[in-house]
Short mmCIF file of C-alpha atoms (C1' of nucleotides) in Angstrom, two decimals:
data_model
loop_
_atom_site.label_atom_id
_atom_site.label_comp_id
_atom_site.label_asym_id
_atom_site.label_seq_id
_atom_site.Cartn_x
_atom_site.Cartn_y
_atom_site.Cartn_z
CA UNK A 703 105.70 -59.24 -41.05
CA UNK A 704 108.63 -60.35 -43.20
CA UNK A 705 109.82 -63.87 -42.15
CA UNK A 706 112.27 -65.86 -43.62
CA UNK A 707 112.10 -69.77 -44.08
CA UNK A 708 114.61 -69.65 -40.95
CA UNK A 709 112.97 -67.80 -38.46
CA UNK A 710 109.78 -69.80 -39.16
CA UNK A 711 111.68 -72.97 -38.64
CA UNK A 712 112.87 -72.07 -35.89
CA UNK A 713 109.82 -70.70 -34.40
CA UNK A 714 108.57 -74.41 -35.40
CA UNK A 715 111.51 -76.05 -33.73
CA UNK A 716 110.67 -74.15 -31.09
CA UNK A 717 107.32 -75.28 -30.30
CA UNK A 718 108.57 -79.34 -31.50
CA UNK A 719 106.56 -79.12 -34.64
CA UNK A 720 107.86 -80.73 -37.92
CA UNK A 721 108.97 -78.24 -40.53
CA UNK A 722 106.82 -79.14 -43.98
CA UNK A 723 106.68 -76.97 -46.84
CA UNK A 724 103.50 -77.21 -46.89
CA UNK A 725 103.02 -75.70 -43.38
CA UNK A 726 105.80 -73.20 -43.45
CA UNK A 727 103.37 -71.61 -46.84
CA UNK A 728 100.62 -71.50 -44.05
CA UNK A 729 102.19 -69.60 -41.69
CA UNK A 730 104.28 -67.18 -43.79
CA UNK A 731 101.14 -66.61 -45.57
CA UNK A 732 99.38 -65.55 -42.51
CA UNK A 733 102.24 -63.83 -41.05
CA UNK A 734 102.73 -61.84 -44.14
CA UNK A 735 98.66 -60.53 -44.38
CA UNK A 736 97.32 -57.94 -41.75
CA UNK A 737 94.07 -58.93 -43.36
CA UNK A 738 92.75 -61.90 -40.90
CA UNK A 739 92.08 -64.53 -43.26
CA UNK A 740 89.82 -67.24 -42.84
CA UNK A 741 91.07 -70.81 -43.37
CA UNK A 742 90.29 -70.78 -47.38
CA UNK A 743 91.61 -67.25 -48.39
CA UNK A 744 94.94 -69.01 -47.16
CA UNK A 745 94.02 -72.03 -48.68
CA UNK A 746 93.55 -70.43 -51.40
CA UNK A 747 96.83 -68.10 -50.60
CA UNK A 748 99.02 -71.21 -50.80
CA UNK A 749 97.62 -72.99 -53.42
CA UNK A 750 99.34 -71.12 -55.91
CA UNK A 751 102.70 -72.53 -54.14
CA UNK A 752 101.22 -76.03 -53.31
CA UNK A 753 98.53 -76.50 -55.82
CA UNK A 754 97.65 -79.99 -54.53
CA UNK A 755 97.19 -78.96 -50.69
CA UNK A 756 94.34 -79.86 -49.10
CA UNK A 757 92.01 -77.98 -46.83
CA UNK A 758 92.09 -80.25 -44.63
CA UNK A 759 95.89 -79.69 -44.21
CA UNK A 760 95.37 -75.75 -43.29
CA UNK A 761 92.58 -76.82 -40.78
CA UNK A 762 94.54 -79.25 -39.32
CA UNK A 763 97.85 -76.73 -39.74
CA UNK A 764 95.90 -73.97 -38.17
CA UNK A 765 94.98 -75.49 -35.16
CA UNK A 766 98.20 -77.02 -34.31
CA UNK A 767 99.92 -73.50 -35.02
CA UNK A 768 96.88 -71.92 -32.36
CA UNK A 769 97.58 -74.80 -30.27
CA UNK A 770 101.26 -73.83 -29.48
CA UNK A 771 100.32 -69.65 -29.51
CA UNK A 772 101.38 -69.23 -32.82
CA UNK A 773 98.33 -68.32 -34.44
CA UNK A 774 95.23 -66.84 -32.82
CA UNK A 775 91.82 -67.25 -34.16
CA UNK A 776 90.53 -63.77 -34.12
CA UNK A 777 87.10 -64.17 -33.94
CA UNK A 778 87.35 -67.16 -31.72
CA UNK A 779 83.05 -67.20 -30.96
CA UNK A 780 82.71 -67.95 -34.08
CA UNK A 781 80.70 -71.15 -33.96
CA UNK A 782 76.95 -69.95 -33.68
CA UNK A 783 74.81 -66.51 -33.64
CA UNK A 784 73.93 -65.31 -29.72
CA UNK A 785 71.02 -63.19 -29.92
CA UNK A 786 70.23 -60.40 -27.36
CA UNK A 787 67.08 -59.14 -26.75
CA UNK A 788 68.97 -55.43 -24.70
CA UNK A 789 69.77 -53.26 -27.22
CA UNK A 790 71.35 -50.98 -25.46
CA UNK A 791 74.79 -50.91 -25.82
CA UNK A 792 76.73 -52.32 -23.39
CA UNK A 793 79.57 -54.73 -23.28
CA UNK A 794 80.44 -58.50 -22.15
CA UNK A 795 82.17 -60.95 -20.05
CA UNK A 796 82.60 -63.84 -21.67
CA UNK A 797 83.97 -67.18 -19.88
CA UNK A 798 86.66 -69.09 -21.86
CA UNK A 799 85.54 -72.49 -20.60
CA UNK A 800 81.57 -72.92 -20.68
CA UNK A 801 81.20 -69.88 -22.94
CA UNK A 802 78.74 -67.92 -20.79
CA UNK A 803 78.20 -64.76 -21.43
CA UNK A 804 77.66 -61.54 -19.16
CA UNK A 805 76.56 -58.16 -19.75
CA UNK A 806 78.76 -55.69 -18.33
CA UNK A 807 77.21 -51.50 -18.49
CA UNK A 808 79.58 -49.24 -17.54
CA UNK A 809 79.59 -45.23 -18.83
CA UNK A 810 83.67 -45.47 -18.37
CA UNK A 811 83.45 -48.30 -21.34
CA UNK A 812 80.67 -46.36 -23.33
CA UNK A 813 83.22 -43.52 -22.96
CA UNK A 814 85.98 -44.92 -25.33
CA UNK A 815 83.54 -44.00 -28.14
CA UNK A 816 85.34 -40.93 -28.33
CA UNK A 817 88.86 -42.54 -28.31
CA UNK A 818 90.96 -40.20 -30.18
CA UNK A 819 93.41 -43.25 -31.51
CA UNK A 820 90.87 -44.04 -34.25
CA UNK A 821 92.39 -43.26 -37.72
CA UNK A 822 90.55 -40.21 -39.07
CA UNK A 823 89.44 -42.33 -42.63
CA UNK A 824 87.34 -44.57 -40.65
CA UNK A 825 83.63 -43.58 -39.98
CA UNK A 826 83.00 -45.65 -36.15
CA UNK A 827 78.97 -46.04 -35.57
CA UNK A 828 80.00 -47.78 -32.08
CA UNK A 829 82.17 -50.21 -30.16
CA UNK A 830 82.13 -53.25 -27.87
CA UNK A 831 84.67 -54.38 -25.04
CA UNK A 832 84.54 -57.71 -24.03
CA UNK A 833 87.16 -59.48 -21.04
CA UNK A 834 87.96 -62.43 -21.31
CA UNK A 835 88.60 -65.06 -18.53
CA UNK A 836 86.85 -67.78 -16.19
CA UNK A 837 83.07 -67.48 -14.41
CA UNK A 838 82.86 -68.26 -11.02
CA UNK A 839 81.55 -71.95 -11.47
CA UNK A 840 85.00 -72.38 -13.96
CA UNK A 841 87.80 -71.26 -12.06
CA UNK A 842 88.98 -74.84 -11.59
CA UNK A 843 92.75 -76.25 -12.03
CA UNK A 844 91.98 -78.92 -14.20
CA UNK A 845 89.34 -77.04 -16.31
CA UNK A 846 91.20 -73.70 -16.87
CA UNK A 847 93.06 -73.40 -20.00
CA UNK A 848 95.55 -70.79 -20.32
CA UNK A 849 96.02 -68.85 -23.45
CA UNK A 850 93.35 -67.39 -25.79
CA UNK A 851 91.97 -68.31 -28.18
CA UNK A 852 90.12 -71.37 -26.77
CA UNK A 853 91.12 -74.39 -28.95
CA UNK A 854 88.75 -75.41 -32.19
CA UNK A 855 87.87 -78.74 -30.78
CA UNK A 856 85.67 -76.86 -28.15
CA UNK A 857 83.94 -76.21 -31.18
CA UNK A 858 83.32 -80.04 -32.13
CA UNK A 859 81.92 -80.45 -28.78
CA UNK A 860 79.36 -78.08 -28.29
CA UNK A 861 76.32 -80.65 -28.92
CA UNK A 862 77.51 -82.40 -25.96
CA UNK A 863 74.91 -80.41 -23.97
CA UNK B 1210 63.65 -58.32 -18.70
CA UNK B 1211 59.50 -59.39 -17.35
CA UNK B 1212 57.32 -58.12 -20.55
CA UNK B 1213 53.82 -58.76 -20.78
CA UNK B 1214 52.27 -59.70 -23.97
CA UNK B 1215 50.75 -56.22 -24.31
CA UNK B 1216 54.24 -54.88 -24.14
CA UNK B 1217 55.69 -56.96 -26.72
CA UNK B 1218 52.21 -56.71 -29.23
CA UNK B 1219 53.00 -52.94 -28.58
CA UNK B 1220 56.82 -53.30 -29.45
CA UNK B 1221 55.65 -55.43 -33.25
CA UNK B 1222 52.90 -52.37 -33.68
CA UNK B 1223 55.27 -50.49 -33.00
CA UNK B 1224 57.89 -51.86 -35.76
CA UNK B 1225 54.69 -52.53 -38.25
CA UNK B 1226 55.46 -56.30 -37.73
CA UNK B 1227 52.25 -58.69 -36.99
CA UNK B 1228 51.59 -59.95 -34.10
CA UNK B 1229 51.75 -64.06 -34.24
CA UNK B 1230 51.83 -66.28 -31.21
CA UNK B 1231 55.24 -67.81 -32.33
CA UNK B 1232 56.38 -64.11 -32.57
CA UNK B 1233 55.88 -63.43 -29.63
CA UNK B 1234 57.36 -66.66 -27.50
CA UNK B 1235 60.27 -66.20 -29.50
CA UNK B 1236 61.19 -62.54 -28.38
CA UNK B 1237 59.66 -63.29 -25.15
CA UNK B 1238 62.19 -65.80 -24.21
CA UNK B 1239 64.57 -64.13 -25.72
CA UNK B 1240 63.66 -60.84 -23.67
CA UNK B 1241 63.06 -63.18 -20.45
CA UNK B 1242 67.12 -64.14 -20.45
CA UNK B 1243 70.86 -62.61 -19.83
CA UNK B 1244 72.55 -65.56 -21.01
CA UNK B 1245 72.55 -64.35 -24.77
CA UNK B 1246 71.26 -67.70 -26.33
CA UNK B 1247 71.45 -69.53 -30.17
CA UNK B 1248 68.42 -70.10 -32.14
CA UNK B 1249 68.50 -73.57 -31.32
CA UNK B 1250 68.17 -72.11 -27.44
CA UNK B 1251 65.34 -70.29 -28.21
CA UNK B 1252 63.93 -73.05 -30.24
CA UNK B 1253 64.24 -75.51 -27.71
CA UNK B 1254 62.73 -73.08 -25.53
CA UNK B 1255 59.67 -72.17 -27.33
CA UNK B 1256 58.96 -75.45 -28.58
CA UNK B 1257 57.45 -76.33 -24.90
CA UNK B 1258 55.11 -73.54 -26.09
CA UNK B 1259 54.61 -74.23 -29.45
CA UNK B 1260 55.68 -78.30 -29.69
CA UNK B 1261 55.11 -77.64 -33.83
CA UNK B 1262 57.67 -74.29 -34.11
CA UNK B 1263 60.09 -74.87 -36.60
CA UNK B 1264 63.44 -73.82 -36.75
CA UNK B 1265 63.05 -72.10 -39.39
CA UNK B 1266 60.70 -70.16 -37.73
CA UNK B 1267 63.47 -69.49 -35.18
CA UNK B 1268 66.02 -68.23 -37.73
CA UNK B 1269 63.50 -65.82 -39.74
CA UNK B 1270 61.99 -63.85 -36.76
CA UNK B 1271 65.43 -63.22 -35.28
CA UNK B 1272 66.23 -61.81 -38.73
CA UNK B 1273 63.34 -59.81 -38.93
CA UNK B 1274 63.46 -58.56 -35.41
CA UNK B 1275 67.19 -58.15 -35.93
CA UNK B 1276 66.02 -56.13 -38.99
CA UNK B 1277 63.98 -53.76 -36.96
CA UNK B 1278 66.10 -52.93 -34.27
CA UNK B 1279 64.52 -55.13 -31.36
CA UNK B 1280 67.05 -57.41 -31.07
CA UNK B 1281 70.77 -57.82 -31.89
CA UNK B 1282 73.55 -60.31 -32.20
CA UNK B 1283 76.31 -60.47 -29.95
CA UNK B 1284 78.31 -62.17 -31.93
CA UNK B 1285 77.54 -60.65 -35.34
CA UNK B 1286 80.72 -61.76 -36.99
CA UNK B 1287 80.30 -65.74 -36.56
CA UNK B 1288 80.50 -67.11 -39.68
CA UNK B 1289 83.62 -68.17 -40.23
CA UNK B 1290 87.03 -68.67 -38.31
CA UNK B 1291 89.24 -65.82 -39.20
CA UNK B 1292 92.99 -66.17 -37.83
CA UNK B 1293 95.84 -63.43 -36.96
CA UNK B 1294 100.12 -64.53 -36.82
CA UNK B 1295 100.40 -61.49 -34.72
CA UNK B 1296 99.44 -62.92 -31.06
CA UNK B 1297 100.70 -59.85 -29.03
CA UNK B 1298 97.09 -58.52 -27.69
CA UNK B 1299 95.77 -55.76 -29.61
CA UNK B 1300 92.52 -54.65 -30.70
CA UNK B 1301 90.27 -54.20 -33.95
CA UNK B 1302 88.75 -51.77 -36.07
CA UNK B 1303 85.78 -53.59 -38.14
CA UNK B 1304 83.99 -52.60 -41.22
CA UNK B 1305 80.48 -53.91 -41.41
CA UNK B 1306 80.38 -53.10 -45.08
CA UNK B 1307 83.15 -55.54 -46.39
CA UNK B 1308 84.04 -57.14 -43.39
CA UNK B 1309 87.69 -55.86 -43.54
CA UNK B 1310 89.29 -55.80 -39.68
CA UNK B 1311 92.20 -53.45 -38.85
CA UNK B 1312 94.25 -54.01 -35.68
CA UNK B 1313 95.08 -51.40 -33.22
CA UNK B 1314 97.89 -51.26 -31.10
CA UNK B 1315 97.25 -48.78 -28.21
CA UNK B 1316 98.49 -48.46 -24.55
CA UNK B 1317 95.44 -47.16 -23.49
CA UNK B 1318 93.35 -49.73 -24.66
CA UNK B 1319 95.84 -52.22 -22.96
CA UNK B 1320 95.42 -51.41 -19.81
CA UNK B 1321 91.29 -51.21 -19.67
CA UNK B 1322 92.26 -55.27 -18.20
CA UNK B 1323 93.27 -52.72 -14.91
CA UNK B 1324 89.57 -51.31 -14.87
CA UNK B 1325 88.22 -51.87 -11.27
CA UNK B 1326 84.11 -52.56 -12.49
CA UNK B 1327 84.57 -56.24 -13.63
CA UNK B 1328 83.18 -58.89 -11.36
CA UNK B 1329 85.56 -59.52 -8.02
CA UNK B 1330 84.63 -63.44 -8.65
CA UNK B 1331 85.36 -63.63 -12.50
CA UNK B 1332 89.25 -63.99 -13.59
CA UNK B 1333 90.02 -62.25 -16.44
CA UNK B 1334 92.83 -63.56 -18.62
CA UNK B 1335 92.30 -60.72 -21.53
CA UNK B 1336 90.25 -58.66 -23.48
CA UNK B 1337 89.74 -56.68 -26.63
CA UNK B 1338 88.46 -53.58 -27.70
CA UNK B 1339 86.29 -53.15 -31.34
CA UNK B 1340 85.02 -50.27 -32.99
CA UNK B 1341 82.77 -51.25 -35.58
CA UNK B 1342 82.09 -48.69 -38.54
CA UNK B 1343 82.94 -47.93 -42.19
CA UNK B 1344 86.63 -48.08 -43.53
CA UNK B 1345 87.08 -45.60 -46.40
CA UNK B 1346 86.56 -47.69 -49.17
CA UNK B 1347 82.83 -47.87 -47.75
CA UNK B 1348 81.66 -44.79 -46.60
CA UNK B 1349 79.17 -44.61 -49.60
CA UNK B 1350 75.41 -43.20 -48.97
CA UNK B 1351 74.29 -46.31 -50.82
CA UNK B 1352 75.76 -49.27 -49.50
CA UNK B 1353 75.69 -48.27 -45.70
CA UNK B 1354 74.02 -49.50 -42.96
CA UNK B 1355 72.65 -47.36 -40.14
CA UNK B 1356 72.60 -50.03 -37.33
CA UNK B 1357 74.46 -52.73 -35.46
CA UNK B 1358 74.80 -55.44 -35.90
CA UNK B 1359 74.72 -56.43 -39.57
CA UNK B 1360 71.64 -58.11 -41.12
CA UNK B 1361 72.02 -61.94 -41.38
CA UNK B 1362 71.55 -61.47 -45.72
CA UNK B 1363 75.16 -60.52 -45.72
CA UNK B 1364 76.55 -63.54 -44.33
CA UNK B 1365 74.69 -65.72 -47.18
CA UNK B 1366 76.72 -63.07 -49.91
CA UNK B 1367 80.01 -63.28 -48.24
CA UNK B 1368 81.05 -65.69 -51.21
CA UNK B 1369 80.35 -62.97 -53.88
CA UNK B 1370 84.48 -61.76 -53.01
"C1'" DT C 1385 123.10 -92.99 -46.30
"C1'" DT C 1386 119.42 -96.03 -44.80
"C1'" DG C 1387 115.59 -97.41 -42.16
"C1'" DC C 1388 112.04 -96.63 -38.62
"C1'" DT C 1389 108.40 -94.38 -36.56
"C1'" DA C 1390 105.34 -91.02 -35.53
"C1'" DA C 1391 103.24 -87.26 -37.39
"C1'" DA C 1392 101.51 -84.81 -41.53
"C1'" DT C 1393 99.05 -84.84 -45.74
"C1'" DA C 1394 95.17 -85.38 -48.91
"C1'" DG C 1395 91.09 -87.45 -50.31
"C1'" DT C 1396 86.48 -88.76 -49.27
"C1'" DA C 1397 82.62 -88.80 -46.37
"C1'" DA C 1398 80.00 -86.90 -42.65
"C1'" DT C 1399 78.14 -83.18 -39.70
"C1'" DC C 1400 75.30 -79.42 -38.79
"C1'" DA C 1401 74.15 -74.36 -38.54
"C1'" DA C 1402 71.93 -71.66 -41.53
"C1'" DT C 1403 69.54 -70.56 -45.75
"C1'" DC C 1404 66.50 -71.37 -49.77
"C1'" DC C 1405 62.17 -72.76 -51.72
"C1'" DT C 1406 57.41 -73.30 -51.55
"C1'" DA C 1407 52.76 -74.48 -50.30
"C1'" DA C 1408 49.52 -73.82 -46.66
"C1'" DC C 1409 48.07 -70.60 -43.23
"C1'" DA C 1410 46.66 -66.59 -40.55
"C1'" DA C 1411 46.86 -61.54 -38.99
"C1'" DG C 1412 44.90 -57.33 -39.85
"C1'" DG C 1413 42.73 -54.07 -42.64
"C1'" DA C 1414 38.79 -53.19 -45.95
"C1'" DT D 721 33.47 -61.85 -43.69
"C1'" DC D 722 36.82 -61.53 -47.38
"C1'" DC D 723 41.51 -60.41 -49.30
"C1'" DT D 724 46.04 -59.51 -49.32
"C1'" DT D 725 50.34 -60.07 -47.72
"C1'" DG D 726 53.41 -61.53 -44.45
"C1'" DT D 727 54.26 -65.79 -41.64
"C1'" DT D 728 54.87 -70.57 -40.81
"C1'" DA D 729 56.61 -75.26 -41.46
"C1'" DG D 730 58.67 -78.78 -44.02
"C1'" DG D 731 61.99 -80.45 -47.09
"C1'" DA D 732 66.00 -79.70 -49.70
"C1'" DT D 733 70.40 -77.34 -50.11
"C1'" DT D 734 74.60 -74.99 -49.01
"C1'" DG D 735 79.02 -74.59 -47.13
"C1'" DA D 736 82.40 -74.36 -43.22
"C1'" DT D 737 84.38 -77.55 -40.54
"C1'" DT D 738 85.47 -82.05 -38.71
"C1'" DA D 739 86.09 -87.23 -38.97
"C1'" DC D 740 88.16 -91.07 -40.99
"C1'" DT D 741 91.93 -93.28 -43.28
"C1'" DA D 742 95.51 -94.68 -46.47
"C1'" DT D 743 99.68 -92.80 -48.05
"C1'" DT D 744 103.63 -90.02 -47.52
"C1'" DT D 745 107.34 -87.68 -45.25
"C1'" DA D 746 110.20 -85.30 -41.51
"C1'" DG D 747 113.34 -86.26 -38.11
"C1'" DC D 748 115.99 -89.25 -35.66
"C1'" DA D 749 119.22 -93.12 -34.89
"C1'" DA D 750 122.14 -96.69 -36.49
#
DNA sequence: TTGCTAAATAGTAATCAATCCTAACAAGGA
DNA sequence: TCCTTGTTAGGATTGATTACTATTTAGCAA
């Protein structure tokens, strides 16, 4: 989407984040891409605007932006592989706060297979439909968080286990 | 899922992998649990087993058992943190070949959060539909792949862009 | 316009999942 | 039993991400 330096300060305003150059180049970048980047295609993006901008800065930037519901992190279960031993395929409940994971089967979710919304160019070998939300043992005031994705600091503290 | 060892030495046979004692713990306690664990799970796990296993052990027979079709990753697209400006919900379309992820914005997609078969004690906040496949650019006899999810190699080339 | 202050930036170092490399080892067929 | 080839384990390496920290700057108030 187009977005001028404007609405992005405002949008920034809005949220009671500081208005640098250096993270308005972020976030037009990203808003301007339908291509999901990850952190260093956009560092790489806005380099050629702010050729002395640090990594660091569009880690830190990104987070902040996901922080206020700016920015989502797409593939937010990102940290480490999860291996499955079912190969059938089936589909997954997956708990926002201790990251559990469920298997759901259902035929009605195997059914969108056949979803007639796919564009015709693009050859689908299968799917996966995963809900998002809070187990049982999570659904806690002071635990539950309230927007996806799930900040990247749960990230830093997975070893705490 | 209970297997006994005669199950899973058929299973290798079956795949033309040998049989090893590590081999087997590992896809034994990976078939023995729903809750979709890392490597350093299993490790963990089979090291009370095998107190000498190393990781590395760990990482190559999920590859090659990923390989063969006896065990997948849930999370196939983990390696890095890829992020979206456009934080209305919507879904994906996923190339395995080059990565490349499409959105989709579709009503009837949306309101699969209605669908009555998720658990009455687990609170969904969201969800999110992918179709995983070939975009155009890959549909090429030579470079596809014939199986979910994709092999681990193709994380390690993901720099080649 | 000028300071002040808290937050942002950038550089360096550290962390850690995952892979690479390689020598010793062992499964399975001859 | 022997041989071949795939497997294992250990050490080193890679690379995304985070931690730490000194410097800079945005935003506010005088």
């Amino acid at each position: 989407m187009k977005l001028s330096q404007e609405d992005i300060r405002r949008r920034f305003k809005a949220q009671g984040l500081k208005v640098t150059p250096q993270r308005v180049a972020i976030y037009k970048a990203l808003a301007e891409t339908t291509e999901h980047p990850t952190a260093e295609d956009l560092h790489l993006q806005v380099t050629q605007i702010h050729p002395m901008i640090s990594p660091n800065t569009v880690y830190y930037t990104l987070s902040v932006l996901k922080e206020v519901g700016l920015v989502q992190e797409v593939n937010y279960w990102h940290d480490r592989a999860r291996f499955d031993a079912n190969v059938t395929p089936h589909h997954h409940l997956i708990c926002l706060q201790c990251r559990a994971i469920q298997d759901i089967h259902d035929k009605t979710l195997d059914r969108l297979l056949r979803w007639s919304g796919i564009p015709s160019n693009f050859q689908v070998t299968g799917h996966r439909v995963e809900f998002h939300g809070y187990c049982a043992q999570c659904q806690t005031a002071d635990t539950r968080r309230t927007s996806l994705p799930i900040p990247s600091k749960a990230h830093t503290k997975r070893r705490n286990s």
